[in-house]
Tab-separated table of C-alpha atoms in Angstrom:
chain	number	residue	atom	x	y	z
Z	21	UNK	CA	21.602	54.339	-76.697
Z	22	UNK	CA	20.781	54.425	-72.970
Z	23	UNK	CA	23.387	52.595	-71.017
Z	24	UNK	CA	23.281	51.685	-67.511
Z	25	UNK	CA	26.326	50.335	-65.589
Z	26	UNK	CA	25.246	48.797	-62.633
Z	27	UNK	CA	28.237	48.272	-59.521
Z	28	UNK	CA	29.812	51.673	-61.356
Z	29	UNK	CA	31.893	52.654	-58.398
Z	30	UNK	CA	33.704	49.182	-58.339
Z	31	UNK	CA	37.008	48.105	-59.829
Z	32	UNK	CA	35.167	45.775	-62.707
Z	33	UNK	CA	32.844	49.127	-62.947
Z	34	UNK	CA	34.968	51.499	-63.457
Z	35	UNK	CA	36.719	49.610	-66.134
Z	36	UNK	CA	33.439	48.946	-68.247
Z	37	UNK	CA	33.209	52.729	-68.232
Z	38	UNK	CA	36.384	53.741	-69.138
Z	39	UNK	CA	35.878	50.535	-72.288
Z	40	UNK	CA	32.725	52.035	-73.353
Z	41	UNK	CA	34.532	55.676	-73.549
Z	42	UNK	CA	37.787	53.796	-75.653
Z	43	UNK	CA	35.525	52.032	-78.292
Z	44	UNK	CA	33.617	54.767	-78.879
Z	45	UNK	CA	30.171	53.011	-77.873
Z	46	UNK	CA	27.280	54.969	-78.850
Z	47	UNK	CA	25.846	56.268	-75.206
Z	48	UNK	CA	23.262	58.712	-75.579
Z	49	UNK	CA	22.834	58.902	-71.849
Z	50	UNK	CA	24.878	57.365	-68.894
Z	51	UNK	CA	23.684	55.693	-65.905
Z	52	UNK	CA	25.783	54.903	-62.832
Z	53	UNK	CA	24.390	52.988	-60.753
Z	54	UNK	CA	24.873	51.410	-57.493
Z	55	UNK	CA	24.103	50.070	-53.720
Z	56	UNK	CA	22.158	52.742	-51.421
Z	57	UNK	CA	25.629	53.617	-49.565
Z	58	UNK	CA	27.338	54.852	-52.931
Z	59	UNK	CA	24.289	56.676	-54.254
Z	60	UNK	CA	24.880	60.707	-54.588
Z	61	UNK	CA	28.649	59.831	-55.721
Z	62	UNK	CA	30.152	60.786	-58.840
Z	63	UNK	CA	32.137	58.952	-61.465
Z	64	UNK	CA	33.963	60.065	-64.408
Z	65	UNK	CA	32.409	59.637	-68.282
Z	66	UNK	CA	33.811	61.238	-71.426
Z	67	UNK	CA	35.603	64.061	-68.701
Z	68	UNK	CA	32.100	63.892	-67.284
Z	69	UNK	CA	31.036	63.848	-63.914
Z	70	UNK	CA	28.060	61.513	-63.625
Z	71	UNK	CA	26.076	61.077	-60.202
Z	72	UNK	CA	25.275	57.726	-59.095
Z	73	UNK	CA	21.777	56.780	-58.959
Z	74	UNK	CA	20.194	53.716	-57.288
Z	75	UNK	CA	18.458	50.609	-58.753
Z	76	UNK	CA	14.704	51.936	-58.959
Z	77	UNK	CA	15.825	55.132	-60.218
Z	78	UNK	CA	17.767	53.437	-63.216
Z	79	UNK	CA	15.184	50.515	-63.898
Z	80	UNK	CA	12.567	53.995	-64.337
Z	81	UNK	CA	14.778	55.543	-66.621
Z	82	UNK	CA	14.605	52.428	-68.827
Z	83	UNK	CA	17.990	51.978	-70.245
Z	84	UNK	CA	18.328	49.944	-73.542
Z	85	UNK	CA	21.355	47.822	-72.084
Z	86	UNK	CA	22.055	47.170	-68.252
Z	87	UNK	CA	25.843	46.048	-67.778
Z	88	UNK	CA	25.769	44.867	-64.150
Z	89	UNK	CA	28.829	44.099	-62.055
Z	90	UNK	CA	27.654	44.359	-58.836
Z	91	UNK	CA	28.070	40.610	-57.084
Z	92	UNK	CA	26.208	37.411	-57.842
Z	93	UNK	CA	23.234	38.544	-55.314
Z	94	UNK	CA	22.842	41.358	-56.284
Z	95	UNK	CA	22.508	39.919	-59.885
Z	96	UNK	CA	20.116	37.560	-59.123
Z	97	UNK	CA	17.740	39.754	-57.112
Z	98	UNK	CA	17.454	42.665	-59.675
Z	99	UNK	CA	18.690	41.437	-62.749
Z	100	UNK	CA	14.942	39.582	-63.367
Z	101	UNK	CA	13.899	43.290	-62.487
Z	102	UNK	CA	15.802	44.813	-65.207
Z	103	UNK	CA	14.615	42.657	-67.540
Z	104	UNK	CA	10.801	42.789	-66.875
Z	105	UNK	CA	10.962	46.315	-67.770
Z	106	UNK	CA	12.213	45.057	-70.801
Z	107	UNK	CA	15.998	46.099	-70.349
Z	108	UNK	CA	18.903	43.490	-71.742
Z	109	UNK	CA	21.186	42.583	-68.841
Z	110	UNK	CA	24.790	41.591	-69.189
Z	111	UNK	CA	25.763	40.138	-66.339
Z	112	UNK	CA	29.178	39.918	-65.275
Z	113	UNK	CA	28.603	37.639	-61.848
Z	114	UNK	CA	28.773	33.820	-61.550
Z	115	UNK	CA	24.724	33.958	-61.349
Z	116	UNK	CA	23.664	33.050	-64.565
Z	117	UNK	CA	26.166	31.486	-66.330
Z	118	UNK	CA	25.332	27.404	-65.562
Z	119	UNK	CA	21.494	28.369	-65.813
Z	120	UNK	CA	20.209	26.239	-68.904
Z	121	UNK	CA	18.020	29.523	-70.076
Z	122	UNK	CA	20.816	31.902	-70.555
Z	123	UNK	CA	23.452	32.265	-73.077
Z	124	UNK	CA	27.064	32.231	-71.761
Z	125	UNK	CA	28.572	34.630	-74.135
Z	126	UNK	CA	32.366	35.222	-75.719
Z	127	UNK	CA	31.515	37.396	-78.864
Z	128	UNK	CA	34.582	35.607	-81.047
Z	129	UNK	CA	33.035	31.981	-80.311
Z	130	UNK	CA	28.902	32.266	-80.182
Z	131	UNK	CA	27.389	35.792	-80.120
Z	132	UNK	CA	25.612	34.603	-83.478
Z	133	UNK	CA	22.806	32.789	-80.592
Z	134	UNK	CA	21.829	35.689	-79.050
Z	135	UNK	CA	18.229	37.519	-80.115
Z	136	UNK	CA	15.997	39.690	-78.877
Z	137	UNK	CA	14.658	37.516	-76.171
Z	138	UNK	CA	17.729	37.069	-74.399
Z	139	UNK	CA	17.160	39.307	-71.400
Z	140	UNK	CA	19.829	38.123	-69.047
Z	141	UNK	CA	22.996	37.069	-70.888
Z	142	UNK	CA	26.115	35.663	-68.485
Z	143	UNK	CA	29.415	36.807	-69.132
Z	144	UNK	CA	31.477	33.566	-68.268
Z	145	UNK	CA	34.510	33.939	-65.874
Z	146	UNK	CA	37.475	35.861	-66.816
Z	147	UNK	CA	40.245	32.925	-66.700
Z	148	UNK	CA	37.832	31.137	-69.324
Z	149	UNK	CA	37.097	33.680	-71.379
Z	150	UNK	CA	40.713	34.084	-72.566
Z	151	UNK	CA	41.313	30.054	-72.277
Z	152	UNK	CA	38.188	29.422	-75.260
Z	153	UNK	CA	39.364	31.758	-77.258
Z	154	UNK	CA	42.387	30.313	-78.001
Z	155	UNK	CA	40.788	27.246	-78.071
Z	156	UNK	CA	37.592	27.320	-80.040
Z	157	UNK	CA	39.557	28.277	-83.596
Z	158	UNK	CA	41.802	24.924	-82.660
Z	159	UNK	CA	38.739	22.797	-81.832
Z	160	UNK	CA	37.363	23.668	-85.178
Z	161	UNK	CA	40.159	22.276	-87.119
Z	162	UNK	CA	41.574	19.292	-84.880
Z	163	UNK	CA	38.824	18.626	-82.318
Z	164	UNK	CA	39.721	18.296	-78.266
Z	165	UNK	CA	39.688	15.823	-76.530
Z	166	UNK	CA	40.697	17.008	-73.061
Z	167	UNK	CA	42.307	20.048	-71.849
Z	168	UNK	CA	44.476	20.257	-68.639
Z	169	UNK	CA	44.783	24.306	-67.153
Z	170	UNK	CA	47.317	25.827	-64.829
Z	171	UNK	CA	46.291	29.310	-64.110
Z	172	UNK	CA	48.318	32.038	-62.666
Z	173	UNK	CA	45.662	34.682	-61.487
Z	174	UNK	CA	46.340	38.289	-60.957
Z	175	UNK	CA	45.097	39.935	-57.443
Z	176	UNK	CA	42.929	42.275	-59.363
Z	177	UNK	CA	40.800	39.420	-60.199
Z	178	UNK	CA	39.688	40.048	-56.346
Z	179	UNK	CA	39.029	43.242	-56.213
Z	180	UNK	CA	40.714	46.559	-54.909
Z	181	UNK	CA	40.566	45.669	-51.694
Z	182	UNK	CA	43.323	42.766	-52.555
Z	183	UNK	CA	45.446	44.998	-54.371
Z	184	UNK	CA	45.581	47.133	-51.350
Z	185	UNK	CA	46.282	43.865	-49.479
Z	186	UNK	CA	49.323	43.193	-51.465
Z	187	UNK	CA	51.500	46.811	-51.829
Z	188	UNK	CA	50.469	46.761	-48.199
Z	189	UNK	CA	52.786	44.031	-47.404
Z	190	UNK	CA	55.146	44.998	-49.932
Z	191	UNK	CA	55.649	48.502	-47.811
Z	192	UNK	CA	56.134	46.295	-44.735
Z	193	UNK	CA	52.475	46.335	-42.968
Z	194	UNK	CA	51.223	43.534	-42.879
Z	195	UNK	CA	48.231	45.174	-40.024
Z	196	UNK	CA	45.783	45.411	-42.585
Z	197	UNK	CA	42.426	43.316	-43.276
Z	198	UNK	CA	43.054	40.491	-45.518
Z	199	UNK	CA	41.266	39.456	-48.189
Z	200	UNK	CA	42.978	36.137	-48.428
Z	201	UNK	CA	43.461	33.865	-46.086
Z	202	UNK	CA	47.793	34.359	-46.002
Z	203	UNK	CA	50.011	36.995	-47.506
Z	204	UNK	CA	49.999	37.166	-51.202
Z	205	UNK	CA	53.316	39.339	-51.613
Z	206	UNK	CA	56.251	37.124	-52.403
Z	207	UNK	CA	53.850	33.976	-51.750
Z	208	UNK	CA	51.330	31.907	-53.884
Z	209	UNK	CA	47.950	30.524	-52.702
Z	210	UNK	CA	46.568	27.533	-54.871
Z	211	UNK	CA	43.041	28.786	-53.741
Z	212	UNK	CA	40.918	30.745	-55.717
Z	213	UNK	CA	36.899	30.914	-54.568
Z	214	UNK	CA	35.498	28.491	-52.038
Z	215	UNK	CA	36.655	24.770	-51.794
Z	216	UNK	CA	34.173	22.188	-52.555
Z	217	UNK	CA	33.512	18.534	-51.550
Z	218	UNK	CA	35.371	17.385	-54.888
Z	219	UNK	CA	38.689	19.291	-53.196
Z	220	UNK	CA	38.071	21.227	-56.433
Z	221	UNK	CA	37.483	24.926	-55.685
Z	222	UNK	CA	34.898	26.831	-57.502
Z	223	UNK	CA	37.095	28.580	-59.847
Z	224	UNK	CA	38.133	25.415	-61.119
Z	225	UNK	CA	34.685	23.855	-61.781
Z	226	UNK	CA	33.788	27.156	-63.175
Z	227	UNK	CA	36.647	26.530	-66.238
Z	228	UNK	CA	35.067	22.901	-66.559
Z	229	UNK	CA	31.955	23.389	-66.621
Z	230	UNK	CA	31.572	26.868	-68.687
Z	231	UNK	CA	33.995	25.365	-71.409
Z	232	UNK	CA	31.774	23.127	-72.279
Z	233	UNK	CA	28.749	25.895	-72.513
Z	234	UNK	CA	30.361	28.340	-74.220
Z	235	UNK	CA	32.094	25.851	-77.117
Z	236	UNK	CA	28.644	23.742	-77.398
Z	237	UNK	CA	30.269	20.583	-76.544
Z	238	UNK	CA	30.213	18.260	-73.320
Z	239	UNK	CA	32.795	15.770	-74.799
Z	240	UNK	CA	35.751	18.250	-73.904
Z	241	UNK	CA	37.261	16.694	-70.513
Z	242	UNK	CA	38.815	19.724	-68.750
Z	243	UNK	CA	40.832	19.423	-65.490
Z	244	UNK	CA	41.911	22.959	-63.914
Z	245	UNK	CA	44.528	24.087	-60.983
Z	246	UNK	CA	43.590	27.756	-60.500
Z	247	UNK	CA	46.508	29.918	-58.784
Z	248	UNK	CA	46.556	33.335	-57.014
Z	249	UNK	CA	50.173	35.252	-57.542
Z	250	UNK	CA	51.048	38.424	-56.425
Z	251	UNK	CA	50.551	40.321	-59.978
Z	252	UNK	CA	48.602	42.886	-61.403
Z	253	UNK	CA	47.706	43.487	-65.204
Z	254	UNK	CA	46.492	39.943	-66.432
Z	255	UNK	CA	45.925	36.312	-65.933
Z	256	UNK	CA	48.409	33.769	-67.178
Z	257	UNK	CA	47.386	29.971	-68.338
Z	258	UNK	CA	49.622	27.030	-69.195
Z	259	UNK	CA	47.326	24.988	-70.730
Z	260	UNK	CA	47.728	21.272	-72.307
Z	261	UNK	CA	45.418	20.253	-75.033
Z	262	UNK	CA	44.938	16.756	-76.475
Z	263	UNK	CA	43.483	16.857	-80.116
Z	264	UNK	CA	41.571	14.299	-81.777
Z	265	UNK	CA	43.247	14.592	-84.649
Z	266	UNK	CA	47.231	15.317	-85.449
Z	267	UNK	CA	48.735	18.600	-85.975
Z	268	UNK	CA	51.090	20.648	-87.498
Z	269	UNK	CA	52.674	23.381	-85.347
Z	270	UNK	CA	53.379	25.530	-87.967
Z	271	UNK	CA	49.906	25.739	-89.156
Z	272	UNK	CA	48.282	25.781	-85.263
Z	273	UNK	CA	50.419	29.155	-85.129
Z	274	UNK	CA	48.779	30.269	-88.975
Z	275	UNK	CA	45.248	29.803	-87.027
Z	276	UNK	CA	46.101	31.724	-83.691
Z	277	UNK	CA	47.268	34.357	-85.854
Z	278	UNK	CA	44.421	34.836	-87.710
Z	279	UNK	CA	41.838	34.210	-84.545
Z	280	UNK	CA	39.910	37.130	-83.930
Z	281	UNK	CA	40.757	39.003	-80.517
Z	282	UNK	CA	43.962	36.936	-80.307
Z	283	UNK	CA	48.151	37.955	-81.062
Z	284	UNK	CA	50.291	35.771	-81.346
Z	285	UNK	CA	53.651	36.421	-79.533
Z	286	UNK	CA	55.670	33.510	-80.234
Z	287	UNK	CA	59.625	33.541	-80.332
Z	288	UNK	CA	61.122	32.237	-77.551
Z	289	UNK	CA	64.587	32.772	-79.039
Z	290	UNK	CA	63.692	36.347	-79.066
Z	291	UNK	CA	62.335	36.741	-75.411
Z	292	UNK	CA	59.250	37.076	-76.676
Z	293	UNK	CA	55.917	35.334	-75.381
Z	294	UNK	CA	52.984	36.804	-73.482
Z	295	UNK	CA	53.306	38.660	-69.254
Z	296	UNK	CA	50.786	40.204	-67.880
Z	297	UNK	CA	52.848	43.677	-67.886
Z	298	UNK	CA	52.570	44.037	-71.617
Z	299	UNK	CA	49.465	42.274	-71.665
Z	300	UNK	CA	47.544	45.294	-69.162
Z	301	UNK	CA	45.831	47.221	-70.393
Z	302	UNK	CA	45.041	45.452	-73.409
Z	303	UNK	CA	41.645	44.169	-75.120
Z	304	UNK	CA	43.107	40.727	-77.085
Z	305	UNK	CA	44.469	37.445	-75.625
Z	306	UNK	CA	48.009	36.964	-76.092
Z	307	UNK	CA	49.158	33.236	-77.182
Z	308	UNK	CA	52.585	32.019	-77.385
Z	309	UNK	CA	55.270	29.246	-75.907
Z	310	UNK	CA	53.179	26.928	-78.544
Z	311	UNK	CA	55.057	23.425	-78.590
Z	312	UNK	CA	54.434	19.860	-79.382
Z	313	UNK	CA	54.048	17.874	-75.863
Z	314	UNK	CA	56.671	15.015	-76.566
Z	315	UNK	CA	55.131	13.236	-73.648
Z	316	UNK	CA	51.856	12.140	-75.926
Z	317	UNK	CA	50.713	11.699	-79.499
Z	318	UNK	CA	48.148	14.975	-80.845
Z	319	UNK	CA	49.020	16.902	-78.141
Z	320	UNK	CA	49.720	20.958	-77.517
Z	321	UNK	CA	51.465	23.217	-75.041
Z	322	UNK	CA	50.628	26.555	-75.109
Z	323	UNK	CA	50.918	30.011	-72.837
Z	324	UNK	CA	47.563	32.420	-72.279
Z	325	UNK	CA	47.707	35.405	-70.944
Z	326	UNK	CA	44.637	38.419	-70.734
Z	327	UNK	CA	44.127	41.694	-69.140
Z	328	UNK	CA	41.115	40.204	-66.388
Z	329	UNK	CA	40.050	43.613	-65.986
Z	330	UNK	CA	39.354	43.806	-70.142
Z	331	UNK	CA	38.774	40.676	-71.803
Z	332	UNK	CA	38.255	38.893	-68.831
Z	333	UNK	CA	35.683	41.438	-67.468
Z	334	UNK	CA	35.017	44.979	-69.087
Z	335	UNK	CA	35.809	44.211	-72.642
Z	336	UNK	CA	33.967	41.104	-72.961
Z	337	UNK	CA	30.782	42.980	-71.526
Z	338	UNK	CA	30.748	45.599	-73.741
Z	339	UNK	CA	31.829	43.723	-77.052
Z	340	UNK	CA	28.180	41.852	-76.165
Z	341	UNK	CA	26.647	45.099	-76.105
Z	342	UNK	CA	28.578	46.467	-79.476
Z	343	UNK	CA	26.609	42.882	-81.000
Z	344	UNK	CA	23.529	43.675	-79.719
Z	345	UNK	CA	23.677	47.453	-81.053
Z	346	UNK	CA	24.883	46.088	-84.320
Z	347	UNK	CA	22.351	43.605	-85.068
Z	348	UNK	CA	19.158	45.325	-83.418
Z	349	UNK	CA	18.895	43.115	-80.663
Z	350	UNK	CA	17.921	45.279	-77.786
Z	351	UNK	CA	14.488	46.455	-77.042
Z	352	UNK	CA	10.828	44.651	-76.621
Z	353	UNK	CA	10.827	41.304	-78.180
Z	354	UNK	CA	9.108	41.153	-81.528
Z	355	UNK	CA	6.727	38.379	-82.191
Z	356	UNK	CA	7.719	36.598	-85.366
């Protein structure tokens, strides 16, 4: 299968590569592709070096699959392009993902809607792609009512330019650009994306509101306080859930286990629960400090942690593109 990567030279890029080479996906031919000023690079595939091409030279070559993580405009301007020429985008940008005609995809949870005339299928943001995982398998059996999210958000969830930002000011020079808007090493910014008139930020309407999409259900309330820390390797969630219907612990930890894409590391006695240093690297969601919230009847405490990078971004991309392979979902449309 033709495969075209689209933002290929970026951090998100260059992880989606190096997932397609780990999971063995079956690429016939690679396409790197990227903006004008990157074009005539090279990137490494399979020990390969591949040159980087720009977009009218990949949407000629007619890929099966486009994987683009090149930016929210970018997605909107050529994405529609893509698919015209009959190529399946998965987009990994904030374009889609709210628009009523796309899917908002996590493979575990609703991968079974897709079909050949999905074109342009969102990949939702990375904090909630880890956060409905966990979730959806619990929602099944006890139904939630509301969920209340912490989140404690790696700087790689920014880009490379904000890891640079970071071990820049942890060597002392702080003369550098910034990417955020104070210093990041030994600090913590509650401010992730743009502020908005609700003195939410976007970040956090984005866990509302694509919650809701991806699970098929506007009756879950969600409230969110997204965090920046100075980390790298993974995202970490405290999240509160109130259930419909009562619990038992014991059996709650019985359904994480078994949850596809999710490991349970729960023994606090032990030392063990989910960080994002064991947690990098990694394609699963890690799940543990899972306790009864004494405060209120039916309700859960649990700890969510995710590589960004993987499930949050790469993984998440290319586990679409495994279903679509799988099932024959890629190519023109059939009529029926």
């Amino acid at each position: 299968m033709k495969i075209a990567v689209v933002g290929a030279t970026g951090l998100v890029g260059g992880e989606i590569l190096k997932v397609l080479e780990e999971r063995n996906f079956p690429v016939t031919e690679l396409l790197a592709v990227a903006s004008e000023r990157s074009v005539g690079k090279e990137v490494t595939f399979k020990g390969k070096q591949i040159k980087v091409i720009g977009f009218e030279e990949a949407i000629a070559a007619k890929p099966e699959i486009a994987i683009f993580s090149a930016g929210g405009g970018t997605s909107l301007e050529l994405a529609p392009r893509f698919a015209e020429a009959g190529i399946t985008v998965i987009d990994n940008s904030s374009a889609w993902r709210m628009d009523p005609t796309k899917k908002l995809v996590v493979p575990e949870i609703n991968a079974g809607e897709l079909t050949r005339e999905d074109k342009i299928i969102a990949n939702p943001n990375c904090s909630t792609i880890q956060m409905v995982v966990v979730l959806n398998p619990l929602h099944q059996k006890y139904k939630i009512k509301r969920v209340v999210v912490s989140t404690y958000q790696s700087v790689t969830g920014t880009g490379k330019a904000a890891v640079d930002q970071l071990f820049s000011e942890r060597a002392g020079d702080h003369s550098k650009g910034k990417v955020y808007p104070h210093q990041i090493d030994l600090n913590v910014l509650p401010h992730i994306d743009a502020f908005l008139d609700n003195g939410y930020t976007k970040e956090e309407m984005k866990m509302t509101n694509e919650t809701k999409k991806i699970m098929g259900d506007d009756s879950i309330a969600v409230t969110a306080t997204t965090v920046r820390i100075p980390t790298i390797g993974g995202h970490s969630e405290a999240v509160n859930i109130e259930f419909e219907n009562e619990f038992d612990i014991d059996e709650v930890r019985r359904i994480l286990s078994e949850a596809e894409g999710v490991i349970l590391q729960d023994d606090p006695k032990k030392a063990l629960y989910p960080m994002p240093l064991t947690a990098h690297g990694k394609d699963e969601t890690f799940v543990g400090r899972i306790r009864r919230d004494e405060s209120q009847p039916k309700t859960l405490n649990l700890w969510i942690v995710a590589d960004n990078l993987r499930k949050g971004a790469a993984t998440n991309t290319v586990q679409i593109a495994e279903f679509l392979a799988k099932h024959d979902l890629v190519g023109v449309a059939q009529a029926v």
